[in-house]
Amino acid sequence: MDILDFLSNTFLFQSFSKKEMGLFDSAASLREFHKGEQIFSEGIDASAFFIVVSGKVKIYKLSADGKEHTLHIHGPGDLVAEAAIFDAMVYPASCTALEKSTLVRISRDGILDLLRKHPELALKMMSGYSRRLRQFVAKIEELSLKDIKARLAGYLFANSSIENGETIFRLKYSKKELSSLLGTIPATLSRALSFLKQKKLITEADNKIIIPDAEKLRLFAEQ
């Protein structure tokens, strides 16, 4: 995989020319992680940030009594821990791979050195963040206007695939993590799943969700 081509398609670097992307060659490297492998831990030196190429990773914190609290789940194209590079010296939370994942690692020293030498690149990165901020605003509007049942239906529809003629959503991580991803709590997610089952929009078996009528589910999500 060409790392620089991949980076040029992420929001942070979309405004960069091919020549400008070439400046990042020495700062970026490809890393692979197995399911459950630790990517970084809370409190250690924030020496790099990451961009997910494939798979999914989880950002979490441990409470004083050792309970794990999921903060975010990131998938392909998402940035991980970039704020720690520019704002803090240590990672404020931990990160682990939820499945086999490939990430681009960009070193803190490498990117800060480039920005010192080429300050105009910082303006282009700010432009990328502005576009992403508008996307976040749209997401917040979606969360405020749609209830969890519609959000869940939309997520299941968008992340399903056809297998042997059936529309299937495969749950690759826990329902606790899925609830965090949808901005709710596990108990509310369970009630939403039960509602969709009662309406015969989905059935569930063996860690997968079957969607009998994908168009019907889509329409429910958009109402």
Tab-separated table of C-alpha atoms in Angstrom:
chain	number	residue	atom	x	y	z
A	1	MET	CA	0.000	0.000	0.000
A	2	ASP	CA	1.221	3.507	-0.856
A	3	ILE	CA	1.096	5.339	2.484
A	4	LEU	CA	1.208	8.826	0.980
A	5	ASP	CA	-1.642	8.084	-1.445
A	6	PHE	CA	-3.725	6.869	1.490
A	7	LEU	CA	-2.925	9.933	3.580
A	8	SER	CA	-3.829	12.294	0.739
A	9	ASN	CA	-7.393	10.938	0.853
A	10	THR	CA	-7.864	11.608	4.581
A	11	PHE	CA	-9.469	14.876	5.665
A	12	LEU	CA	-6.292	16.200	7.308
A	13	PHE	CA	-4.225	16.084	4.128
A	14	GLN	CA	-6.814	16.547	1.372
A	15	SER	CA	-5.595	20.066	0.582
A	16	PHE	CA	-1.961	18.985	0.179
A	17	SER	CA	-0.239	18.770	-3.206
A	18	LYS	CA	1.644	15.629	-4.199
A	19	LYS	CA	4.921	17.452	-3.586
A	20	GLU	CA	3.800	18.503	-0.111
A	21	MET	CA	2.697	14.954	0.693
A	22	GLY	CA	6.178	13.768	-0.202
A	23	LEU	CA	7.530	15.720	2.762
A	24	PHE	CA	5.770	13.262	5.093
A	25	ASP	CA	7.548	10.210	3.734
A	26	SER	CA	10.033	9.948	6.598
A	27	ALA	CA	7.436	10.718	9.300
A	28	ALA	CA	4.880	8.038	8.329
A	29	SER	CA	5.069	4.262	8.642
A	30	LEU	CA	2.632	1.354	8.385
A	31	ARG	CA	1.854	-0.725	11.475
A	32	GLU	CA	-0.259	-3.865	11.882
A	33	PHE	CA	-1.960	-4.923	15.118
A	34	HIS	CA	-3.665	-8.176	16.096
A	35	LYS	CA	-7.073	-8.265	17.770
A	36	GLY	CA	-6.672	-7.222	21.397
A	37	GLU	CA	-3.175	-5.813	20.897
A	38	GLN	CA	-2.380	-2.594	22.727
A	39	ILE	CA	-1.560	0.361	20.465
A	40	PHE	CA	-0.773	2.829	23.237
A	41	SER	CA	-1.553	3.246	26.927
A	42	GLU	CA	-2.801	6.165	28.987
A	43	GLY	CA	-0.040	8.230	30.537
A	44	ILE	CA	2.835	7.218	28.265
A	45	ASP	CA	4.703	9.687	26.065
A	46	ALA	CA	2.576	10.688	23.054
A	47	SER	CA	5.256	9.988	20.475
A	48	ALA	CA	2.901	9.542	17.508
A	49	PHE	CA	-0.652	9.718	16.243
A	50	PHE	CA	-2.375	7.203	13.996
A	51	ILE	CA	-4.779	6.969	11.079
A	52	VAL	CA	-6.799	3.760	10.682
A	53	VAL	CA	-6.355	2.072	7.307
A	54	SER	CA	-8.415	-1.048	8.038
A	55	GLY	CA	-10.055	-2.665	11.043
A	56	LYS	CA	-11.321	-0.931	14.178
A	57	VAL	CA	-9.668	0.366	17.338
A	58	LYS	CA	-11.093	1.336	20.709
A	59	ILE	CA	-10.180	4.335	22.865
A	60	TYR	CA	-10.890	3.703	26.536
A	61	LYS	CA	-10.058	4.682	30.098
A	62	LEU	CA	-9.885	2.612	33.265
A	63	SER	CA	-11.635	3.879	36.387
A	64	ALA	CA	-10.065	3.735	39.841
A	65	ASP	CA	-11.797	0.403	40.475
A	66	GLY	CA	-10.466	-1.075	37.231
A	67	LYS	CA	-13.641	-0.802	35.150
A	68	GLU	CA	-13.160	-0.067	31.485
A	69	HIS	CA	-15.065	2.836	29.917
A	70	THR	CA	-15.153	3.012	26.115
A	71	LEU	CA	-14.785	6.563	24.824
A	72	HIS	CA	-14.589	6.088	21.054
A	73	ILE	CA	-14.433	3.427	18.371
A	74	HIS	CA	-12.480	4.396	15.267
A	75	GLY	CA	-12.582	2.815	11.819
A	76	PRO	CA	-10.933	3.346	8.403
A	77	GLY	CA	-9.960	6.950	7.721
A	78	ASP	CA	-10.265	8.043	11.349
A	79	LEU	CA	-7.476	9.863	13.168
A	80	VAL	CA	-6.421	8.565	16.567
A	81	ALA	CA	-4.664	10.649	19.260
A	82	GLU	CA	-3.753	13.589	17.011
A	83	ALA	CA	-4.827	16.004	19.769
A	84	ALA	CA	-2.207	14.538	22.102
A	85	ILE	CA	0.507	15.402	19.598
A	86	PHE	CA	-0.357	19.091	19.452
A	87	ASP	CA	-1.807	19.649	22.915
A	88	ALA	CA	-0.348	17.189	25.438
A	89	MET	CA	2.823	15.272	26.063
A	90	VAL	CA	1.151	12.020	27.120
A	91	TYR	CA	-1.786	9.980	25.845
A	92	PRO	CA	-4.915	10.880	27.867
A	93	ALA	CA	-6.473	7.434	27.263
A	94	SER	CA	-5.557	3.954	26.059
A	95	CYS	CA	-6.090	2.350	22.660
A	96	THR	CA	-6.427	-1.289	21.616
A	97	ALA	CA	-7.322	-3.095	18.392
A	98	LEU	CA	-10.856	-4.536	18.331
A	99	GLU	CA	-9.921	-6.677	15.336
A	100	LYS	CA	-6.922	-7.186	13.089
A	101	SER	CA	-6.098	-3.620	12.107
A	102	THR	CA	-3.642	-1.690	9.966
A	103	LEU	CA	-2.729	1.873	10.941
A	104	VAL	CA	-0.461	4.578	9.620
A	105	ARG	CA	1.792	5.889	12.398
A	106	ILE	CA	2.923	9.508	12.114
A	107	SER	CA	5.653	10.497	14.553
A	108	ARG	CA	5.235	13.635	16.655
A	109	ASP	CA	8.814	14.771	16.114
A	110	GLY	CA	8.503	14.215	12.369
A	111	ILE	CA	5.309	16.214	11.845
A	112	LEU	CA	6.263	19.053	14.224
A	113	ASP	CA	9.611	19.416	12.484
A	114	LEU	CA	7.848	19.650	9.109
A	115	LEU	CA	5.415	22.292	10.379
A	116	ARG	CA	8.281	24.378	11.743
A	117	LYS	CA	10.045	24.262	8.377
A	118	HIS	CA	6.861	24.684	6.306
A	119	PRO	CA	4.349	26.692	8.395
A	120	GLU	CA	2.024	27.040	5.395
A	121	LEU	CA	1.199	23.349	5.821
A	122	ALA	CA	-0.383	24.132	9.197
A	123	LEU	CA	-2.926	26.380	7.468
A	124	LYS	CA	-3.858	23.567	5.101
A	125	MET	CA	-4.303	21.208	8.042
A	126	MET	CA	-6.548	23.784	9.726
A	127	SER	CA	-8.635	23.840	6.540
A	128	GLY	CA	-9.063	20.079	6.832
A	129	TYR	CA	-10.144	20.417	10.444
A	130	SER	CA	-12.693	23.076	9.482
A	131	ARG	CA	-14.342	20.660	7.061
A	132	ARG	CA	-14.319	17.929	9.697
A	133	LEU	CA	-15.869	20.309	12.249
A	134	ARG	CA	-18.795	20.935	9.902
A	135	GLN	CA	-19.257	17.163	9.666
A	136	PHE	CA	-19.309	16.923	13.464
A	137	VAL	CA	-21.968	19.626	13.633
A	138	ALA	CA	-24.094	17.624	11.190
A	139	LYS	CA	-23.559	14.505	13.347
A	140	ILE	CA	-24.650	16.349	16.478
A	141	GLU	CA	-27.785	17.510	14.673
A	142	GLU	CA	-28.476	13.903	13.663
A	143	LEU	CA	-28.060	12.689	17.245
A	144	SER	CA	-30.365	15.376	18.575
A	145	LEU	CA	-33.085	14.893	15.969
A	146	LYS	CA	-33.152	11.089	15.722
A	147	ASP	CA	-33.932	8.740	18.550
A	148	ILE	CA	-31.753	5.714	19.212
A	149	LYS	CA	-34.031	3.298	17.334
A	150	ALA	CA	-33.643	5.247	14.088
A	151	ARG	CA	-29.893	5.745	14.624
A	152	LEU	CA	-29.443	2.030	15.248
A	153	ALA	CA	-31.467	1.126	12.153
A	154	GLY	CA	-29.365	3.503	10.048
A	155	TYR	CA	-26.120	2.088	11.410
A	156	LEU	CA	-27.179	-1.516	10.790
A	157	PHE	CA	-28.259	-0.673	7.235
A	158	ALA	CA	-25.074	1.270	6.409
A	159	ASN	CA	-22.748	-1.439	7.741
A	160	SER	CA	-24.522	-4.530	6.425
A	161	SER	CA	-23.468	-6.751	3.529
A	162	ILE	CA	-25.008	-9.410	1.311
A	163	GLU	CA	-24.115	-12.985	2.252
A	164	ASN	CA	-25.696	-15.938	0.441
A	165	GLY	CA	-28.583	-13.759	-0.675
A	166	GLU	CA	-29.265	-12.348	2.824
A	167	THR	CA	-28.559	-8.877	4.169
A	168	ILE	CA	-26.370	-9.410	7.227
A	169	PHE	CA	-24.818	-7.164	9.863
A	170	ARG	CA	-22.005	-8.867	11.765
A	171	LEU	CA	-21.333	-7.624	15.276
A	172	LYS	CA	-17.545	-7.505	15.518
A	173	TYR	CA	-17.389	-5.967	18.975
A	174	SER	CA	-19.448	-5.895	22.148
A	175	LYS	CA	-22.863	-4.277	22.466
A	176	LYS	CA	-21.339	-2.029	25.108
A	177	GLU	CA	-18.921	-0.715	22.504
A	178	LEU	CA	-21.687	-0.398	19.912
A	179	SER	CA	-23.791	1.626	22.351
A	180	SER	CA	-20.856	3.984	22.885
A	181	LEU	CA	-20.475	4.363	19.132
A	182	LEU	CA	-24.148	5.334	18.827
A	183	GLY	CA	-24.009	7.775	21.724
A	184	THR	CA	-26.149	5.815	24.167
A	185	ILE	CA	-25.889	3.246	26.984
A	186	PRO	CA	-26.129	-0.574	26.748
A	187	ALA	CA	-29.571	-0.792	28.366
A	188	THR	CA	-31.045	1.689	25.875
A	189	LEU	CA	-29.372	-0.112	22.978
A	190	SER	CA	-30.885	-3.408	24.117
A	191	ARG	CA	-34.344	-1.848	24.168
A	192	ALA	CA	-33.800	-0.432	20.676
A	193	LEU	CA	-32.731	-3.849	19.380
A	194	SER	CA	-35.800	-5.430	20.953
A	195	PHE	CA	-38.001	-2.800	19.315
A	196	LEU	CA	-36.546	-3.487	15.857
A	197	LYS	CA	-37.071	-7.225	16.412
A	198	GLN	CA	-40.683	-6.682	17.474
A	199	LYS	CA	-41.253	-4.686	14.297
A	200	LYS	CA	-39.688	-7.598	12.367
A	201	LEU	CA	-37.090	-5.263	10.892
A	202	ILE	CA	-34.273	-7.513	12.120
A	203	THR	CA	-33.625	-10.937	13.600
A	204	GLU	CA	-30.564	-11.896	15.624
A	205	ALA	CA	-28.592	-15.140	15.790
A	206	ASP	CA	-24.998	-16.223	16.435
A	207	ASN	CA	-23.419	-12.767	16.698
A	208	LYS	CA	-25.060	-11.566	13.506
A	209	ILE	CA	-28.140	-9.548	12.691
A	210	ILE	CA	-30.262	-10.537	9.702
A	211	ILE	CA	-32.170	-7.800	7.885
A	212	PRO	CA	-35.165	-9.380	6.098
A	213	ASP	CA	-36.031	-6.221	4.144
A	214	ALA	CA	-33.149	-3.743	3.819
A	215	GLU	CA	-35.276	-1.088	2.114
A	216	LYS	CA	-37.842	-1.207	4.908
A	217	LEU	CA	-35.079	-0.748	7.487
A	218	ARG	CA	-33.626	2.170	5.518
A	219	LEU	CA	-36.981	3.905	5.386
A	220	PHE	CA	-37.446	3.428	9.124
A	221	ALA	CA	-34.025	4.971	9.754
A	222	GLU	CA	-34.863	8.041	7.665
A	223	GLN	CA	-38.285	8.768	9.106
